[in-house]
Structure formats: structure tokens, C-alpha cells
Amino acid sequence: MDHDHMSPPPPMAPMKKHYTSMTFFWGRKAWVLFSDWPGDHRGMYALALIVVFLLAAGTEMVTSHRVDRYTSGRSLAQTAVHTLRVGLMYLLMLAVMSFNGGIFIAACIGHAVGFLLFRSAIFSKQRDEPSCPEGTKYRDLPSMSC
């Protein structure tokens, strides 16, 4: 092989560098869930805060419902609800891993509001959840079982 007639490889296109902070920081310049989102725009950052808040509140809503009450013991429906809950939790975890203080606070407030609305007895009727009899387990999501 003749190395004298080989041309040098083409130059690589310049890559955009983005350094992720590994400590919490304040400000609207963050990447949440997608690259360049919300970017440097105030409106998009506000939208990101709202999305994270709704993800956290939605996670509490899905977690609060007893699955076996609505599915009559169908495993496929229980699996679908569990998958939805875990998917929401992973999305929320990835958003918080942006290490943006505002995103973290939006997630905490979303969980608090979701718990208040869907899991506490303040805004709902007294929970008619049956207590678990000795040696009996109700089929439900793991965090809500007896």
C-alpha cells in the first residue's frame, strides 16, 4: 500500500460543546429532557417548569389509584398502569438531573400538590381503602399495597 498518495482525512465538523453542571445552579439556561430545550428563552423555561410540575403531579395521581379496583384483576391493565407510572418517574428523574434549582423545586412542589390532591384525605372523601386482613395481600402497585 502506497502511503505517499493518501490524502488526509476530512476535517471533522465542529461540535457544539455543552457542559452539564454536576452541582445545582440557578438560572434559566438549562437543558431539560432534550438538547437545547428550554434554551435561553424565558417562556420556554417557564414551560419546562410547568411540564416538570405536571409530570410530578401526574406521577402522584397514577400512584394514588388502586389498580385492582378498576381492572378486575387483569394483569395486562395492571402492567400498563405500572409501566406508565415508572415511565413518568424516569422522565421526572431525568429532568431533575439537569441540576437546575428551579426544575428541582418545580418537581418537589408538583409532588406535594399531587399528594395533597390525590393521596391525602383533605380534598377527597375519607378513603374507603380496606385494611389488609391477616395474611392477605391486595393486588396493587407496590407502593400502595398493604
mmCIF file with all atom_site columns, C-alpha atoms in Angstrom, residues 12-107:
data_model
loop_
_atom_site.group_PDB
_atom_site.id
_atom_site.type_symbol
_atom_site.label_atom_id
_atom_site.label_alt_id
_atom_site.label_comp_id
_atom_site.label_asym_id
_atom_site.label_entity_id
_atom_site.label_seq_id
_atom_site.pdbx_PDB_ins_code
_atom_site.Cartn_x
_atom_site.Cartn_y
_atom_site.Cartn_z
_atom_site.occupancy
_atom_site.B_iso_or_equiv
_atom_site.pdbx_formal_charge
_atom_site.auth_seq_id
_atom_site.auth_comp_id
_atom_site.auth_asym_id
_atom_site.auth_atom_id
_atom_site.pdbx_PDB_model_num
ATOM 1  C CA . MET A 1 12  ? -14.464 16.904 11.433 1.00 0.00 ? 12  MET A CA 1
ATOM 2  C CA . ALA A 1 13  ? -17.315 19.348 11.713 1.00 0.00 ? 13  ALA A CA 1
ATOM 3  C CA . PRO A 1 14  ? -17.027 21.482 14.833 1.00 0.00 ? 14  PRO A CA 1
ATOM 4  C CA . MET A 1 15  ? -19.125 20.047 17.613 1.00 0.00 ? 15  MET A CA 1
ATOM 5  C CA . LYS A 1 16  ? -21.177 22.176 19.895 1.00 0.00 ? 16  LYS A CA 1
ATOM 6  C CA . LYS A 1 17  ? -19.928 21.725 23.436 1.00 0.00 ? 17  LYS A CA 1
ATOM 7  C CA . HIS A 1 18  ? -22.301 21.784 26.372 1.00 0.00 ? 18  HIS A CA 1
ATOM 8  C CA . TYR A 1 19  ? -21.017 21.139 29.817 1.00 0.00 ? 19  TYR A CA 1
ATOM 9  C CA . THR A 1 20  ? -23.548 19.797 32.270 1.00 0.00 ? 20  THR A CA 1
ATOM 10 C CA . SER A 1 21  ? -23.227 21.079 35.796 1.00 0.00 ? 21  SER A CA 1
ATOM 11 C CA . MET A 1 22  ? -22.817 18.398 38.427 1.00 0.00 ? 22  MET A CA 1
ATOM 12 C CA . THR A 1 23  ? -23.999 20.746 41.181 1.00 0.00 ? 23  THR A CA 1
ATOM 13 C CA . PHE A 1 24  ? -27.236 22.666 41.493 1.00 0.00 ? 24  PHE A CA 1
ATOM 14 C CA . PHE A 1 25  ? -27.306 26.010 39.752 1.00 0.00 ? 25  PHE A CA 1
ATOM 15 C CA . TRP A 1 26  ? -29.868 28.776 39.355 1.00 0.00 ? 26  TRP A CA 1
ATOM 16 C CA . GLY A 1 27  ? -30.933 30.355 36.106 1.00 0.00 ? 27  GLY A CA 1
ATOM 17 C CA . ARG A 1 28  ? -32.922 29.628 33.024 1.00 0.00 ? 28  ARG A CA 1
ATOM 18 C CA . LYS A 1 29  ? -30.041 28.366 30.871 1.00 0.00 ? 29  LYS A CA 1
ATOM 19 C CA . ALA A 1 30  ? -30.558 24.641 31.249 1.00 0.00 ? 30  ALA A CA 1
ATOM 20 C CA . TRP A 1 31  ? -31.149 21.536 29.203 1.00 0.00 ? 31  TRP A CA 1
ATOM 21 C CA . VAL A 1 32  ? -34.187 19.630 30.430 1.00 0.00 ? 32  VAL A CA 1
ATOM 22 C CA . LEU A 1 33  ? -35.035 16.259 28.833 1.00 0.00 ? 33  LEU A CA 1
ATOM 23 C CA . PHE A 1 34  ? -33.958 17.350 25.316 1.00 0.00 ? 34  PHE A CA 1
ATOM 24 C CA . SER A 1 35  ? -30.875 19.078 23.978 1.00 0.00 ? 35  SER A CA 1
ATOM 25 C CA . ASP A 1 36  ? -31.280 22.837 23.649 1.00 0.00 ? 36  ASP A CA 1
ATOM 26 C CA . TRP A 1 37  ? -34.620 22.798 25.485 1.00 0.00 ? 37  TRP A CA 1
ATOM 27 C CA . PRO A 1 38  ? -35.622 25.167 27.015 1.00 0.00 ? 38  PRO A CA 1
ATOM 28 C CA . GLY A 1 39  ? -32.591 27.060 25.755 1.00 0.00 ? 39  GLY A CA 1
ATOM 29 C CA . ASP A 1 40  ? -32.161 30.691 26.771 1.00 0.00 ? 40  ASP A CA 1
ATOM 30 C CA . HIS A 1 41  ? -35.790 31.764 26.389 1.00 0.00 ? 41  HIS A CA 1
ATOM 31 C CA . ARG A 1 42  ? -37.799 32.821 29.437 1.00 0.00 ? 42  ARG A CA 1
ATOM 32 C CA . GLY A 1 43  ? -41.074 31.498 28.030 1.00 0.00 ? 43  GLY A CA 1
ATOM 33 C CA . MET A 1 44  ? -39.614 28.087 27.235 1.00 0.00 ? 44  MET A CA 1
ATOM 34 C CA . TYR A 1 45  ? -38.055 27.885 30.703 1.00 0.00 ? 45  TYR A CA 1
ATOM 35 C CA . ALA A 1 46  ? -41.453 28.665 32.230 1.00 0.00 ? 46  ALA A CA 1
ATOM 36 C CA . LEU A 1 47  ? -42.949 25.927 30.044 1.00 0.00 ? 47  LEU A CA 1
ATOM 37 C CA . ALA A 1 48  ? -40.259 23.491 31.257 1.00 0.00 ? 48  ALA A CA 1
ATOM 38 C CA . LEU A 1 49  ? -41.153 24.323 34.870 1.00 0.00 ? 49  LEU A CA 1
ATOM 39 C CA . ILE A 1 50  ? -44.833 23.690 34.144 1.00 0.00 ? 50  ILE A CA 1
ATOM 40 C CA . VAL A 1 51  ? -44.088 20.384 32.369 1.00 0.00 ? 51  VAL A CA 1
ATOM 41 C CA . VAL A 1 52  ? -41.967 19.154 35.293 1.00 0.00 ? 52  VAL A CA 1
ATOM 42 C CA . PHE A 1 53  ? -44.664 20.233 37.767 1.00 0.00 ? 53  PHE A CA 1
ATOM 43 C CA . LEU A 1 54  ? -47.312 18.328 35.790 1.00 0.00 ? 54  LEU A CA 1
ATOM 44 C CA . LEU A 1 55  ? -45.075 15.237 35.495 1.00 0.00 ? 55  LEU A CA 1
ATOM 45 C CA . ALA A 1 56  ? -44.660 15.158 39.273 1.00 0.00 ? 56  ALA A CA 1
ATOM 46 C CA . ALA A 1 57  ? -48.354 15.737 39.987 1.00 0.00 ? 57  ALA A CA 1
ATOM 47 C CA . GLY A 1 58  ? -49.282 13.140 37.335 1.00 0.00 ? 58  GLY A CA 1
ATOM 48 C CA . THR A 1 59  ? -46.990 10.610 38.960 1.00 0.00 ? 59  THR A CA 1
ATOM 49 C CA . GLU A 1 60  ? -48.801 11.128 42.265 1.00 0.00 ? 60  GLU A CA 1
ATOM 50 C CA . MET A 1 61  ? -52.164 10.772 40.517 1.00 0.00 ? 61  MET A CA 1
ATOM 51 C CA . VAL A 1 62  ? -51.219 7.470  38.863 1.00 0.00 ? 62  VAL A CA 1
ATOM 52 C CA . THR A 1 63  ? -49.706 6.184  42.113 1.00 0.00 ? 63  THR A CA 1
ATOM 53 C CA . SER A 1 64  ? -52.819 7.054  44.115 1.00 0.00 ? 64  SER A CA 1
ATOM 54 C CA . HIS A 1 65  ? -55.253 4.828  42.214 1.00 0.00 ? 65  HIS A CA 1
ATOM 55 C CA . ARG A 1 66  ? -55.755 1.255  43.294 1.00 0.00 ? 66  ARG A CA 1
ATOM 56 C CA . VAL A 1 67  ? -55.331 -0.715 40.113 1.00 0.00 ? 67  VAL A CA 1
ATOM 57 C CA . ASP A 1 68  ? -57.244 -3.842 41.089 1.00 0.00 ? 68  ASP A CA 1
ATOM 58 C CA . ARG A 1 69  ? -60.363 -1.817 41.847 1.00 0.00 ? 69  ARG A CA 1
ATOM 59 C CA . TYR A 1 70  ? -60.686 -0.796 38.185 1.00 0.00 ? 70  TYR A CA 1
ATOM 60 C CA . THR A 1 71  ? -59.165 -3.723 36.324 1.00 0.00 ? 71  THR A CA 1
ATOM 61 C CA . SER A 1 72  ? -60.870 -6.719 37.958 1.00 0.00 ? 72  SER A CA 1
ATOM 62 C CA . GLY A 1 73  ? -57.525 -8.443 38.372 1.00 0.00 ? 73  GLY A CA 1
ATOM 63 C CA . ARG A 1 74  ? -56.453 -8.203 34.719 1.00 0.00 ? 74  ARG A CA 1
ATOM 64 C CA . SER A 1 75  ? -52.704 -8.441 34.693 1.00 0.00 ? 75  SER A CA 1
ATOM 65 C CA . LEU A 1 76  ? -52.245 -6.614 31.393 1.00 0.00 ? 76  LEU A CA 1
ATOM 66 C CA . ALA A 1 77  ? -54.021 -3.476 32.627 1.00 0.00 ? 77  ALA A CA 1
ATOM 67 C CA . GLN A 1 78  ? -52.077 -3.576 35.885 1.00 0.00 ? 78  GLN A CA 1
ATOM 68 C CA . THR A 1 79  ? -48.843 -3.887 33.931 1.00 0.00 ? 79  THR A CA 1
ATOM 69 C CA . ALA A 1 80  ? -49.787 -0.945 31.706 1.00 0.00 ? 80  ALA A CA 1
ATOM 70 C CA . VAL A 1 81  ? -50.523 1.297  34.697 1.00 0.00 ? 81  VAL A CA 1
ATOM 71 C CA . HIS A 1 82  ? -47.291 0.245  36.385 1.00 0.00 ? 82  HIS A CA 1
ATOM 72 C CA . THR A 1 83  ? -45.330 0.947  33.192 1.00 0.00 ? 83  THR A CA 1
ATOM 73 C CA . LEU A 1 84  ? -46.917 4.395  32.895 1.00 0.00 ? 84  LEU A CA 1
ATOM 74 C CA . ARG A 1 85  ? -46.029 5.203  36.494 1.00 0.00 ? 85  ARG A CA 1
ATOM 75 C CA . VAL A 1 86  ? -42.419 4.060  36.130 1.00 0.00 ? 86  VAL A CA 1
ATOM 76 C CA . GLY A 1 87  ? -42.049 5.929  32.817 1.00 0.00 ? 87  GLY A CA 1
ATOM 77 C CA . LEU A 1 88  ? -43.283 9.165  34.398 1.00 0.00 ? 88  LEU A CA 1
ATOM 78 C CA . MET A 1 89  ? -40.890 8.682  37.291 1.00 0.00 ? 89  MET A CA 1
ATOM 79 C CA . TYR A 1 90  ? -37.913 8.150  34.962 1.00 0.00 ? 90  TYR A CA 1
ATOM 80 C CA . LEU A 1 91  ? -38.782 11.256 32.926 1.00 0.00 ? 91  LEU A CA 1
ATOM 81 C CA . LEU A 1 92  ? -39.013 13.259 36.127 1.00 0.00 ? 92  LEU A CA 1
ATOM 82 C CA . MET A 1 93  ? -35.702 11.869 37.342 1.00 0.00 ? 93  MET A CA 1
ATOM 83 C CA . LEU A 1 94  ? -34.010 12.855 34.090 1.00 0.00 ? 94  LEU A CA 1
ATOM 84 C CA . ALA A 1 95  ? -35.456 16.361 34.315 1.00 0.00 ? 95  ALA A CA 1
ATOM 85 C CA . VAL A 1 96  ? -34.173 16.819 37.871 1.00 0.00 ? 96  VAL A CA 1
ATOM 86 C CA . MET A 1 97  ? -30.767 15.559 36.733 1.00 0.00 ? 97  MET A CA 1
ATOM 87 C CA . SER A 1 98  ? -30.398 18.810 34.806 1.00 0.00 ? 98  SER A CA 1
ATOM 88 C CA . PHE A 1 99  ? -29.319 20.105 38.250 1.00 0.00 ? 99  PHE A CA 1
ATOM 89 C CA . ASN A 1 100 ? -31.321 23.278 37.740 1.00 0.00 ? 100 ASN A CA 1
ATOM 90 C CA . GLY A 1 101 ? -32.669 24.593 41.040 1.00 0.00 ? 101 GLY A CA 1
ATOM 91 C CA . GLY A 1 102 ? -35.938 25.792 39.518 1.00 0.00 ? 102 GLY A CA 1
ATOM 92 C CA . ILE A 1 103 ? -36.602 22.417 37.911 1.00 0.00 ? 103 ILE A CA 1
ATOM 93 C CA . PHE A 1 104 ? -35.907 20.674 41.228 1.00 0.00 ? 104 PHE A CA 1
ATOM 94 C CA . ILE A 1 105 ? -38.284 22.982 43.099 1.00 0.00 ? 105 ILE A CA 1
ATOM 95 C CA . ALA A 1 106 ? -40.991 22.531 40.428 1.00 0.00 ? 106 ALA A CA 1
ATOM 96 C CA . ALA A 1 107 ? -40.696 18.744 40.841 1.00 0.00 ? 107 ALA A CA 1
#
